[in-house]
Coordinates of N, CA and C in Angstrom, one line a residue:
W164 N 30.5 -22.8 135.2 CA 30.6 -21.4 135.3 C 30.7 -21.0 136.8
F165 N 29.9 -21.6 137.6 CA 29.9 -21.3 139.0 C 31.2 -21.5 139.7
N166 N 31.8 -22.7 139.4 CA 33.1 -23.0 140.0 C 34.2 -22.0 139.5
K167 N 34.1 -21.7 138.3 CA 35.1 -20.7 137.7 C 34.9 -19.4 138.4
G168 N 33.7 -19.0 138.6 CA 33.4 -17.7 139.3 C 34.0 -17.7 140.7
E169 N 33.8 -18.8 141.4 CA 34.4 -19.0 142.8 C 35.9 -18.8 142.7
A170 N 36.5 -19.5 141.8 CA 38.0 -19.4 141.7 C 38.5 -18.0 141.4
L171 N 37.8 -17.3 140.5 CA 38.2 -16.0 140.2 C 37.9 -15.0 141.3
Q172 N 36.9 -15.3 142.1 CA 36.6 -14.5 143.3 C 37.7 -14.7 144.3
V173 N 38.2 -15.9 144.5 CA 39.3 -16.2 145.5 C 40.6 -15.5 145.1
V174 N 40.9 -15.4 143.8 CA 42.1 -14.7 143.4 C 41.9 -13.2 143.1
N175 N 40.8 -12.7 143.6 CA 40.5 -11.3 143.6 C 40.4 -10.7 142.2
L176 N 39.6 -11.4 141.3 CA 39.3 -10.9 140.0 C 37.8 -10.8 139.9
P177 N 37.2 -9.8 140.6 CA 35.8 -9.7 140.7 C 35.0 -9.5 139.4
I178 N 35.6 -8.7 138.5 CA 34.9 -8.4 137.3 C 34.7 -9.7 136.5
F179 N 35.7 -10.5 136.5 CA 35.6 -11.8 135.7 C 34.7 -12.8 136.5
A180 N 34.7 -12.7 137.8 CA 33.9 -13.6 138.6 C 32.4 -13.2 138.3
L181 N 32.1 -11.9 138.3 CA 30.7 -11.5 138.0 C 30.2 -12.0 136.7
A182 N 31.1 -12.0 135.7 CA 30.7 -12.5 134.3 C 30.4 -14.0 134.4
C183 N 31.1 -14.8 135.2 CA 30.9 -16.2 135.4 C 29.6 -16.4 136.1
Y184 N 29.3 -15.6 137.1 CA 28.0 -15.8 137.8 C 26.9 -15.4 137.0
D185 N 27.1 -14.4 136.1 CA 26.0 -14.0 135.1 C 25.7 -15.2 134.2
S186 N 26.7 -15.9 133.8 CA 26.5 -17.1 132.9 C 25.8 -18.2 133.7
T187 N 26.2 -18.4 135.0 CA 25.5 -19.4 135.8 C 24.1 -19.1 135.9
I188 N 23.7 -17.8 136.2 CA 22.3 -17.4 136.4 C 21.6 -17.6 135.1
K189 N 22.2 -17.3 133.9 CA 21.6 -17.5 132.6 C 21.2 -19.0 132.4
Y190 N 22.1 -19.9 132.7 CA 21.9 -21.3 132.4 C 21.2 -22.0 133.5
N191 N 21.2 -21.5 134.8 CA 20.5 -22.1 135.9 C 20.0 -21.1 136.8
P192 N 18.9 -20.5 136.5 CA 18.3 -19.3 137.3 C 17.8 -19.8 138.6
L193 N 17.8 -21.0 138.9 CA 17.3 -21.5 140.2 C 18.4 -21.8 141.2
L194 N 19.6 -21.5 140.9 CA 20.7 -21.7 141.8 C 20.9 -20.4 142.6
A195 N 20.4 -20.4 143.8 CA 20.4 -19.2 144.7 C 21.8 -18.8 145.0
E196 N 22.7 -19.7 145.1 CA 24.1 -19.3 145.5 C 24.8 -18.4 144.5
S197 N 24.3 -18.5 143.2 CA 24.9 -17.7 142.2 C 24.5 -16.2 142.4
Y198 N 23.2 -16.0 142.7 CA 22.8 -14.6 143.0 C 23.5 -14.1 144.2
F199 N 23.7 -15.0 145.2 CA 24.3 -14.6 146.5 C 25.7 -14.2 146.2
R200 N 26.5 -15.0 145.5 CA 27.9 -14.6 145.2 C 28.0 -13.3 144.4
H201 N 27.1 -13.2 143.5 CA 27.0 -12.0 142.6 C 26.8 -10.8 143.5
G202 N 25.9 -10.9 144.5 CA 25.6 -9.8 145.4 C 26.7 -9.5 146.3
L203 N 27.5 -10.5 146.7 CA 28.6 -10.2 147.6 C 29.7 -9.4 146.9
I204 N 29.9 -9.7 145.6 CA 30.8 -8.9 144.8 C 30.3 -7.5 144.6
Q205 N 29.0 -7.4 144.2 CA 28.4 -6.0 144.0 C 28.6 -5.2 145.3
G206 N 28.3 -5.8 146.5 CA 28.4 -5.1 147.7 C 29.8 -4.7 148.0
S207 N 30.7 -5.5 147.7 CA 32.1 -5.2 148.0 C 32.6 -4.0 147.1
Q208 N 31.9 -3.8 146.0 CA 32.3 -2.7 145.1 C 31.3 -1.5 145.4
K209 N 30.6 -1.6 146.5 CA 29.7 -0.5 146.9 C 28.6 -0.2 145.9
Q210 N 28.2 -1.3 145.1 CA 27.1 -1.2 144.2 C 25.9 -1.8 145.0
Y211 N 25.4 -1.1 146.0 CA 24.5 -1.6 147.0 C 23.1 -1.9 146.4
K212 N 22.6 -1.1 145.5 CA 21.3 -1.3 144.9 C 21.3 -2.6 144.1
S213 N 22.4 -2.8 143.3 CA 22.5 -4.1 142.6 C 22.7 -5.3 143.6
A214 N 23.4 -5.1 144.6 CA 23.6 -6.1 145.6 C 22.3 -6.5 146.3
M215 N 21.5 -5.5 146.6 CA 20.2 -5.7 147.2 C 19.3 -6.5 146.3
K216 N 19.3 -6.2 145.0 CA 18.5 -7.0 144.0 C 19.0 -8.4 144.0
D217 N 20.3 -8.6 144.0 CA 20.9 -10.0 144.0 C 20.5 -10.8 145.2
F218 N 20.6 -10.1 146.4 CA 20.2 -10.8 147.6 C 18.7 -11.1 147.7
G219 N 17.9 -10.2 147.1 CA 16.5 -10.4 147.0 C 16.2 -11.7 146.1
K220 N 16.9 -11.8 145.0 CA 16.7 -13.0 144.2 C 17.2 -14.2 144.9
T221 N 18.3 -14.1 145.7 CA 18.8 -15.2 146.5 C 17.7 -15.8 147.3
V222 N 17.0 -14.9 148.1 CA 16.0 -15.4 149.1 C 14.7 -15.8 148.4
E223 N 14.4 -15.2 147.2 CA 13.3 -15.5 146.4 C 13.4 -16.9 145.9
T224 N 14.6 -17.3 145.5 CA 14.9 -18.6 144.9 C 15.0 -19.6 146.0
D225 N 15.6 -19.3 147.1 CA 15.7 -20.2 148.3 C 15.4 -19.5 149.5
G226 N 14.2 -19.6 150.0 CA 13.8 -18.9 151.2 C 14.5 -19.3 152.5
N227 N 15.2 -20.4 152.4 CA 16.0 -20.8 153.6 C 17.5 -20.4 153.6
H228 N 17.8 -19.6 152.6 CA 19.2 -19.1 152.5 C 19.5 -18.1 153.5
F229 N 20.0 -18.6 154.7 CA 20.2 -17.7 155.8 C 21.2 -16.5 155.5
L230 N 22.3 -16.8 154.9 CA 23.2 -15.7 154.6 C 22.7 -14.7 153.6
G231 N 21.8 -15.2 152.7 CA 21.1 -14.3 151.8 C 20.2 -13.3 152.5
W232 N 19.5 -13.8 153.5 CA 18.6 -12.9 154.3 C 19.5 -12.0 155.1
L233 N 20.6 -12.4 155.7 CA 21.5 -11.6 156.4 C 22.0 -10.5 155.6
E234 N 22.6 -10.8 154.4 CA 23.2 -9.8 153.5 C 22.1 -8.8 153.0
L235 N 20.9 -9.3 152.7 CA 19.8 -8.5 152.3 C 19.5 -7.4 153.4
G236 N 19.4 -7.9 154.6 CA 19.2 -6.9 155.7 C 20.3 -5.9 155.9
K237 N 21.5 -6.4 155.8 CA 22.7 -5.5 156.0 C 22.7 -4.4 154.8
T238 N 22.4 -4.9 153.6 CA 22.4 -4.0 152.5 C 21.2 -3.0 152.6
Q239 N 20.1 -3.4 153.0 CA 18.9 -2.5 153.2 C 19.3 -1.5 154.3
M240 N 20.0 -1.9 155.3 CA 20.4 -0.9 156.4 C 21.3 0.1 155.8
I241 N 22.3 -0.3 155.0 CA 23.2 0.6 154.4 C 22.5 1.7 153.5
L242 N 21.5 1.2 152.8 CA 20.7 2.1 151.9 C 19.6 2.8 152.6
G243 N 19.3 2.4 153.8 CA 18.2 3.0 154.5 C 16.8 2.6 154.0
D244 N 16.8 1.4 153.3 CA 15.6 0.9 152.6 C 15.1 -0.3 153.4
F245 N 14.4 0.0 154.5 CA 13.8 -1.1 155.3 C 12.5 -0.6 155.9

């Protein structure tokens, strides 16, 4: 599901990519990159609260996920929630 989500994201089909990342999270909730990719799509659609939640799960799952921390901070700044 993860690879399919990546492919759909590349061809600009974010709604379908989100569904794939949802399936990945369901079957492997410890894969931080799934939350991260999900958050990137949410952020690109200006769904900042959902994106912040996804980036929070990214860094909760993998505390060393640098880009997850970066996007979490950027999203918090957008929302004024820091």
